PDB file of C-alpha atoms in Angstrom:
ATOM      1  CA  MET A  20     -78.497 -24.113 -94.967  1.00 40.00           C
ATOM      2  CA  SER A  21     -76.362 -26.303 -97.218  1.00 46.00           C
ATOM      3  CA  VAL A  22     -77.789 -28.232-100.145  1.00 57.00           C
ATOM      4  CA  SER A  23     -76.067 -31.239-101.660  1.00 69.00           C
ATOM      5  CA  LEU A  24     -75.978 -31.617-105.425  1.00 71.00           C
ATOM      6  CA  ASP A  25     -76.651 -34.874-107.188  1.00 75.00           C
ATOM      7  CA  PRO A  26     -73.257 -36.608-107.689  1.00 78.00           C
ATOM      8  CA  ALA A  27     -73.728 -36.529-111.475  1.00 78.00           C
ATOM      9  CA  VAL A  28     -74.387 -32.783-111.379  1.00 78.00           C
ATOM     10  CA  GLU A  29     -71.469 -32.201-109.014  1.00 78.00           C
ATOM     11  CA  ALA A  30     -69.169 -34.085-111.389  1.00 77.00           C
ATOM     12  CA  LEU A  31     -70.223 -31.856-114.300  1.00 75.00           C
ATOM     13  CA  VAL A  32     -69.721 -28.712-112.192  1.00 77.00           C
ATOM     14  CA  ASP A  33     -66.287 -29.874-111.046  1.00 76.00           C
ATOM     15  CA  ALA A  34     -65.358 -30.618-114.660  1.00 76.00           C
ATOM     16  CA  GLY A  35     -66.426 -27.111-115.630  1.00 78.00           C
ATOM     17  CA  GLN A  36     -68.416 -28.298-118.633  1.00 79.00           C
ATOM     18  CA  PHE A  37     -72.201 -28.480-118.520  1.00 79.00           C
ATOM     19  CA  VAL A  38     -75.214 -27.035-120.275  1.00 81.00           C
ATOM     20  CA  LEU A  39     -78.179 -25.354-118.596  1.00 83.00           C
ATOM     21  CA  LEU A  40     -81.851 -25.915-119.279  1.00 86.00           C
ATOM     22  CA  GLU A  41     -84.060 -23.362-117.533  1.00 90.00           C
ATOM     23  CA  LEU A  42     -87.609 -24.350-116.630  1.00 92.00           C
ATOM     24  CA  VAL A  43     -90.420 -22.231-115.189  1.00 94.00           C
ATOM     25  CA  ARG A  44     -93.445 -23.812-113.523  1.00 94.00           C
ATOM     26  CA  ILE A  45     -96.516 -21.733-112.621  1.00 94.00           C
ATOM     27  CA  ASP A  46     -99.354 -22.998-110.384  1.00 94.00           C
ATOM     28  CA  LEU A  47    -102.247 -20.703-111.307  1.00 93.00           C
ATOM     29  CA  PHE A  48    -105.298 -20.361-109.056  1.00 91.00           C
ATOM     30  CA  GLY A  49    -108.775 -20.961-110.446  1.00 91.00           C
ATOM     31  CA  LYS A  50    -111.207 -18.132-111.097  1.00 90.00           C
ATOM     32  CA  GLY A  51    -114.968 -18.629-111.235  1.00 87.00           C
ATOM     33  CA  ALA A  52    -115.684 -21.595-113.492  1.00 88.00           C
ATOM     34  CA  VAL A  53    -112.025 -21.771-114.580  1.00 90.00           C
ATOM     35  CA  PRO A  54    -110.221 -24.516-112.594  1.00 93.00           C
ATOM     36  CA  PRO A  55    -106.648 -24.103-111.267  1.00 92.00           C
ATOM     37  CA  LYS A  56    -103.898 -25.105-113.643  1.00 93.00           C
ATOM     38  CA  THR A  57    -100.212 -26.003-113.487  1.00 94.00           C
ATOM     39  CA  VAL A  58     -98.189 -25.034-116.556  1.00 93.00           C
ATOM     40  CA  GLY A  59     -94.528 -25.184-117.500  1.00 94.00           C
ATOM     41  CA  TYR A  60     -92.380 -23.375-120.044  1.00 93.00           C
ATOM     42  CA  HIS A  61     -88.808 -23.453-121.273  1.00 91.00           C
ATOM     43  CA  ARG A  62     -86.850 -21.656-123.961  1.00 87.00           C
ATOM     44  CA  GLY A  63     -86.079 -24.673-126.132  1.00 83.00           C
ATOM     45  CA  GLY A  64     -87.627 -25.562-129.475  1.00 85.00           C
ATOM     46  CA  ARG A  65     -89.758 -28.557-128.536  1.00 89.00           C
ATOM     47  CA  PRO A  66     -91.831 -29.815-125.583  1.00 91.00           C
ATOM     48  CA  PHE A  67     -89.760 -31.186-122.694  1.00 90.00           C
ATOM     49  CA  THR A  68     -91.095 -33.423-119.915  1.00 92.00           C
ATOM     50  CA  PHE A  69     -89.547 -33.309-116.439  1.00 91.00           C
ATOM     51  CA  ASN A  70     -90.991 -34.775-113.220  1.00 90.00           C
ATOM     52  CA  GLY A  71     -94.277 -35.558-114.948  1.00 92.00           C
ATOM     53  CA  LEU A  72     -94.909 -32.015-116.282  1.00 93.00           C
ATOM     54  CA  THR A  73     -94.529 -31.144-119.962  1.00 93.00           C
ATOM     55  CA  TYR A  74     -92.819 -27.786-120.416  1.00 93.00           C
ATOM     56  CA  LEU A  75     -93.977 -25.924-123.518  1.00 91.00           C
ATOM     57  CA  PRO A  76     -91.405 -24.332-125.867  1.00 89.00           C
ATOM     58  CA  ASN A  77     -90.971 -20.920-127.482  1.00 84.00           C
ATOM     59  CA  ARG A  78     -93.108 -18.882-125.042  1.00 85.00           C
ATOM     60  CA  TRP A  79     -90.625 -17.944-122.319  1.00 84.00           C
ATOM     61  CA  LEU A  80     -88.529 -15.143-123.798  1.00 85.00           C
ATOM     62  CA  ALA A  81     -86.278 -13.970-120.968  1.00 81.00           C
ATOM     63  CA  PRO A  82     -85.388 -15.371-117.510  1.00 79.00           C
ATOM     64  CA  GLY A  83     -85.049 -11.867-116.035  1.00 76.00           C
ATOM     65  CA  ALA A  84     -82.776 -10.408-113.392  1.00 70.00           C
ATOM     66  CA  PHE A  85     -83.268  -9.241-109.811  1.00 65.00           C
ATOM     67  CA  THR A  86     -84.058  -5.597-109.120  1.00 66.00           C
ATOM     68  CA  ALA A  87     -84.207  -3.874-105.739  1.00 58.00           C
ATOM     69  CA  SER A  88     -84.202  -0.383-104.241  1.00 56.00           C
ATOM     70  CA  VAL A  89     -83.849   1.274-100.855  1.00 54.00           C
ATOM     71  CA  GLY A  90     -87.093   1.083 -98.883  1.00 53.00           C
ATOM     72  CA  PRO A  91     -89.763  -1.481 -98.038  1.00 55.00           C
ATOM     73  CA  ALA A  92     -90.357  -2.726-101.597  1.00 58.00           C
ATOM     74  CA  PRO A  93     -89.447  -6.406-102.038  1.00 63.00           C
ATOM     75  CA  THR A  94     -86.682  -7.564-104.341  1.00 77.00           C
ATOM     76  CA  LYS A  95     -88.292  -8.447-107.669  1.00 84.00           C
ATOM     77  CA  ARG A  96     -87.428 -10.616-110.641  1.00 88.00           C
ATOM     78  CA  THR A  97     -89.211  -9.976-113.937  1.00 91.00           C
ATOM     79  CA  ILE A  98     -89.655 -12.731-116.514  1.00 92.00           C
ATOM     80  CA  ALA A  99     -91.064 -12.140-119.999  1.00 91.00           C
ATOM     81  CA  PHE A 100     -93.252 -14.301-122.220  1.00 90.00           C
ATOM     82  CA  SER A 101     -94.581 -14.044-125.744  1.00 87.00           C
ATOM     83  CA  TYR A 102     -98.250 -13.052-125.633  1.00 83.00           C
ATOM     84  CA  ALA A 103     -99.085 -13.881-129.238  1.00 77.00           C
ATOM     85  CA  PRO A 104    -102.404 -15.695-129.748  1.00 75.00           C
ATOM     86  CA  THR A 105    -102.307 -19.499-129.817  1.00 80.00           C
ATOM     87  CA  VAL A 106    -104.773 -22.319-130.384  1.00 80.00           C
ATOM     88  CA  ASN A 107    -103.031 -24.527-127.780  1.00 84.00           C
ATOM     89  CA  ALA A 108    -105.622 -25.169-125.061  1.00 82.00           C
ATOM     90  CA  ASP A 109    -102.836 -26.020-122.558  1.00 83.00           C
ATOM     91  CA  ASP A 110    -101.050 -22.692-123.023  1.00 88.00           C
ATOM     92  CA  ALA A 111    -102.276 -20.767-119.970  1.00 90.00           C
ATOM     93  CA  ILE A 112    -100.017 -17.760-120.617  1.00 90.00           C
ATOM     94  CA  ALA A 113    -102.198 -16.976-123.639  1.00 87.00           C
ATOM     95  CA  LYS A 114    -105.220 -16.620-121.326  1.00 89.00           C
ATOM     96  CA  ILE A 115    -103.586 -15.771-118.002  1.00 91.00           C
ATOM     97  CA  ARG A 116    -106.171 -13.040-117.343  1.00 90.00           C
ATOM     98  CA  THR A 117    -108.805 -15.738-116.865  1.00 91.00           C
ATOM     99  CA  TYR A 118    -106.951 -17.043-113.768  1.00 93.00           C
ATOM    100  CA  ASN A 119    -106.348 -15.599-110.300  1.00 91.00           C
ATOM    101  CA  TYR A 120    -102.639 -15.225-110.897  1.00 91.00           C
ATOM    102  CA  LEU A 121    -101.611 -12.857-108.065  1.00 89.00           C
ATOM    103  CA  ASN A 122     -99.515 -14.667-105.407  1.00 88.00           C
ATOM    104  CA  ALA A 123     -99.537 -17.848-107.524  1.00 91.00           C
ATOM    105  CA  PRO A 124     -96.416 -19.970-106.850  1.00 92.00           C
ATOM    106  CA  VAL A 125     -93.706 -19.954-109.521  1.00 93.00           C
ATOM    107  CA  ILE A 126     -90.702 -22.287-109.492  1.00 93.00           C
ATOM    108  CA  ILE A 127     -87.685 -21.568-111.699  1.00 92.00           C
ATOM    109  CA  THR A 128     -85.366 -24.551-112.032  1.00 91.00           C
ATOM    110  CA  ASN A 129     -81.974 -24.874-113.710  1.00 88.00           C
ATOM    111  CA  LEU A 130     -81.150 -28.368-114.899  1.00 88.00           C
ATOM    112  CA  ALA A 131     -77.558 -29.352-115.605  1.00 85.00           C
ATOM    113  CA  GLY A 132     -76.907 -31.444-118.687  1.00 82.00           C
ATOM    114  CA  ASP A 133     -73.954 -33.326-120.113  1.00 82.00           C
ATOM    115  CA  PRO A 134     -72.767 -31.482-123.257  1.00 79.00           C
ATOM    116  CA  ALA A 135     -71.305 -34.688-124.692  1.00 77.00           C
ATOM    117  CA  THR A 136     -74.536 -36.715-124.509  1.00 78.00           C
ATOM    118  CA  ASP A 137     -77.196 -33.966-124.273  1.00 76.00           C
ATOM    119  CA  GLN A 138     -78.670 -35.839-121.285  1.00 81.00           C
ATOM    120  CA  VAL A 139     -79.978 -34.174-118.128  1.00 84.00           C
ATOM    121  CA  ALA A 140     -77.860 -35.018-115.083  1.00 80.00           C
ATOM    122  CA  GLY A 141     -80.076 -33.384-112.450  1.00 82.00           C
ATOM    123  CA  ILE A 142     -81.091 -30.139-110.753  1.00 86.00           C
ATOM    124  CA  LEU A 143     -78.489 -27.417-110.294  1.00 84.00           C
ATOM    125  CA  THR A 144     -80.760 -24.791-108.682  1.00 85.00           C
ATOM    126  CA  SER A 145     -84.480 -24.470-107.943  1.00 88.00           C
ATOM    127  CA  ILE A 146     -86.059 -21.299-106.525  1.00 88.00           C
ATOM    128  CA  ILE A 147     -89.675 -20.612-105.565  1.00 90.00           C
ATOM    129  CA  TYR A 148     -91.390 -17.227-106.022  1.00 91.00           C
ATOM    130  CA  LYS A 149     -94.863 -15.682-105.964  1.00 91.00           C
ATOM    131  CA  ILE A 150     -96.439 -13.576-108.713  1.00 91.00           C
ATOM    132  CA  TYR A 151     -96.408  -9.937-107.583  1.00 89.00           C
ATOM    133  CA  ALA A 152     -97.750  -8.233-110.727  1.00 90.00           C
ATOM    134  CA  VAL A 153     -98.456  -8.921-114.401  1.00 92.00           C
ATOM    135  CA  ARG A 154     -98.168  -6.387-117.237  1.00 91.00           C
ATOM    136  CA  PHE A 155     -99.072  -6.590-120.924  1.00 89.00           C
ATOM    137  CA  PRO A 156     -96.831  -4.141-122.831  1.00 84.00           C
ATOM    138  CA  ARG A 157     -97.187  -3.661-126.593  1.00 78.00           C
ATOM    139  CA  GLY A 158     -94.158  -3.012-128.740  1.00 69.00           C
ATOM    140  CA  ALA A 159     -93.827  -0.249-131.308  1.00 64.00           C
ATOM    141  CA  ALA A 160     -95.440  -0.841-134.716  1.00 65.00           C
ATOM    142  CA  ASP A 161     -93.125  -1.989-137.509  1.00 65.00           C
ATOM    143  CA  LYS A 162     -93.357  -0.823-141.134  1.00 68.00           C
ATOM    144  CA  ASP A 163     -96.251  -3.219-141.738  1.00 69.00           C
ATOM    145  CA  GLY A 164     -98.154  -2.024-138.668  1.00 63.00           C
ATOM    146  CA  ASN A 165     -97.492  -5.185-136.648  1.00 67.00           C
ATOM    147  CA  ARG A 166     -96.721  -4.956-132.936  1.00 67.00           C
ATOM    148  CA  SER A 167     -95.038  -7.414-130.584  1.00 72.00           C
ATOM    149  CA  LEU A 168     -97.244  -8.581-127.718  1.00 82.00           C
ATOM    150  CA  THR A 169     -95.584  -9.700-124.485  1.00 87.00           C
ATOM    151  CA  VAL A 170     -96.533 -10.426-120.897  1.00 90.00           C
ATOM    152  CA  GLU A 171     -94.128  -9.410-118.131  1.00 91.00           C
ATOM    153  CA  ILE A 172     -94.472 -11.144-114.772  1.00 93.00           C
ATOM    154  CA  ASP A 173     -92.914  -9.658-111.627  1.00 91.00           C
ATOM    155  CA  LEU A 174     -91.893 -12.278-109.065  1.00 91.00           C
ATOM    156  CA  VAL A 175     -91.029 -11.879-105.380  1.00 88.00           C
ATOM    157  CA  PRO A 176     -89.805 -14.351-102.735  1.00 84.00           C
ATOM    158  CA  PRO A 177     -92.660 -16.203-101.007  1.00 80.00           C
ATOM    159  CA  GLY A 178     -92.375 -15.163 -97.350  1.00 68.00           C
ATOM    160  CA  ARG A 179     -91.992 -11.903 -95.437  1.00 55.00           C
ATOM    161  CA  SER A 180     -88.916 -13.296 -93.700  1.00 49.00           C
ATOM    162  CA  THR A 181     -87.323 -13.682 -97.138  1.00 51.00           C
ATOM    163  CA  ARG A 182     -88.672 -10.496 -98.723  1.00 50.00           C
ATOM    164  CA  GLY A 183     -87.820  -8.329 -95.744  1.00 52.00           C
ATOM    165  CA  SER A 184     -90.276  -5.883 -94.209  1.00 51.00           C
ATOM    166  CA  THR A 185     -92.760  -4.830 -96.888  1.00 49.00           C
ATOM    167  CA  LEU A 186     -95.279  -3.145 -94.543  1.00 50.00           C
ATOM    168  CA  ILE A 187     -98.110  -5.041 -96.238  1.00 51.00           C
ATOM    169  CA  LYS A 188    -100.174  -8.040 -95.266  1.00 52.00           C
ATOM    170  CA  ILE A 189    -100.139 -10.786 -97.899  1.00 57.00           C
ATOM    171  CA  SER A 190    -102.308 -13.381 -96.171  1.00 63.00           C
ATOM    172  CA  PRO A 191    -102.798 -15.199 -92.851  1.00 68.00           C
ATOM    173  CA  ALA A 192    -101.007 -18.162 -94.458  1.00 67.00           C
ATOM    174  CA  ASP A 193     -97.914 -15.979 -94.954  1.00 64.00           C
ATOM    175  CA  GLN A 194     -98.069 -14.886 -91.317  1.00 64.00           C
ATOM    176  CA  ASN A 195     -98.297 -18.510 -90.199  1.00 68.00           C
ATOM    177  CA  PHE A 196     -95.394 -19.442 -92.470  1.00 62.00           C
ATOM    178  CA  ASP A 197     -93.175 -16.683 -91.077  1.00 62.00           C
ATOM    179  CA  ASN A 198     -94.080 -17.047 -87.398  1.00 65.00           C
ATOM    180  CA  HIS A 199     -96.176 -19.904 -86.052  1.00 69.00           C
ATOM    181  CA  ALA A 200     -98.850 -22.249 -87.381  1.00 73.00           C
ATOM    182  CA  THR A 201    -101.468 -20.758 -85.020  1.00 76.00           C
ATOM    183  CA  GLU A 202    -100.380 -17.091 -85.320  1.00 71.00           C
ATOM    184  CA  THR A 203    -103.428 -14.764 -85.492  1.00 70.00           C
ATOM    185  CA  SER A 204    -101.986 -11.350 -84.583  1.00 65.00           C
ATOM    186  CA  LEU A 205    -102.720  -9.910 -88.054  1.00 64.00           C
ATOM    187  CA  GLU A 206    -106.276 -11.224 -88.220  1.00 68.00           C
ATOM    188  CA  TYR A 207    -107.840  -7.744 -88.017  1.00 63.00           C
ATOM    189  CA  VAL A 208    -105.271  -5.702 -89.945  1.00 63.00           C
ATOM    190  CA  ALA A 209    -107.603  -5.265 -92.941  1.00 61.00           C
ATOM    191  CA  THR A 210    -110.310  -3.661 -90.750  1.00 64.00           C
ATOM    192  CA  ASN A 211    -108.477  -1.825 -87.962  1.00 56.00           C
ATOM    193  CA  ALA A 212    -108.621   1.515 -89.800  1.00 60.00           C
ATOM    194  CA  THR A 213    -112.429   1.559 -89.697  1.00 66.00           C
ATOM    195  CA  ILE A 214    -113.391  -0.768 -86.837  1.00 64.00           C
ATOM    196  CA  THR A 215    -112.168  -0.400 -83.252  1.00 66.00           C
ATOM    197  CA  GLU A 216    -110.369  -3.561 -82.230  1.00 60.00           C
ATOM    198  CA  GLU A 217    -109.013  -4.461 -78.785  1.00 64.00           C
ATOM    199  CA  TRP A 218    -105.420  -5.647 -78.720  1.00 60.00           C
ATOM    200  CA  GLY A 219    -103.460  -7.338 -75.944  1.00 61.00           C
ATOM    201  CA  GLN A 220    -104.738  -8.023 -72.433  1.00 60.00           C
ATOM    202  CA  ARG A 221    -107.653  -6.225 -70.830  1.00 60.00           C
ATOM    203  CA  SER A 222    -106.854  -4.262 -67.688  1.00 59.00           C
ATOM    204  CA  GLY A 223    -109.955  -5.282 -65.796  1.00 56.00           C
TER     205      GLY A 223
END
């Protein structure tokens, strides 16, 4: 599938001179009384608004790289955030444990900007993922006893057809996405180890 770039972005790419602004958008699911929330982050020094969403600064530490291995495990990308406490009520990373974050959609977008004017020309790349796992590592203590607090988020592509065979069932919605809107062949996968289910056509 080919994707056409915005002419302004294409002109910057052809000229070989452009700056990148990386954005990450996370659509977190609600949990109990906590409603769902869409948040955005970038690695600049001040809030940045794009397509109606304000991306918060100074939280997203590293964009991460892809890792993969031989076997059924999906290719993963790990991104890191600062997990230091904050009083910002809109900073969901600071309280991500209060949300149902597993399988939440994440979109990482690279914007191309004009280095001469510092203006955004348009989108260079935009990739969608799902949250696969979240970890909360603590750094070693420094001489004053302080530790760095971070949150590492593992991302995977959103569909089995993209991830490859993982030998796991994500959801009926994933099955529908990969096959057909009315696909139900995996409806009983979660129970077939303990409950006898009939598959296929009956003989009589």
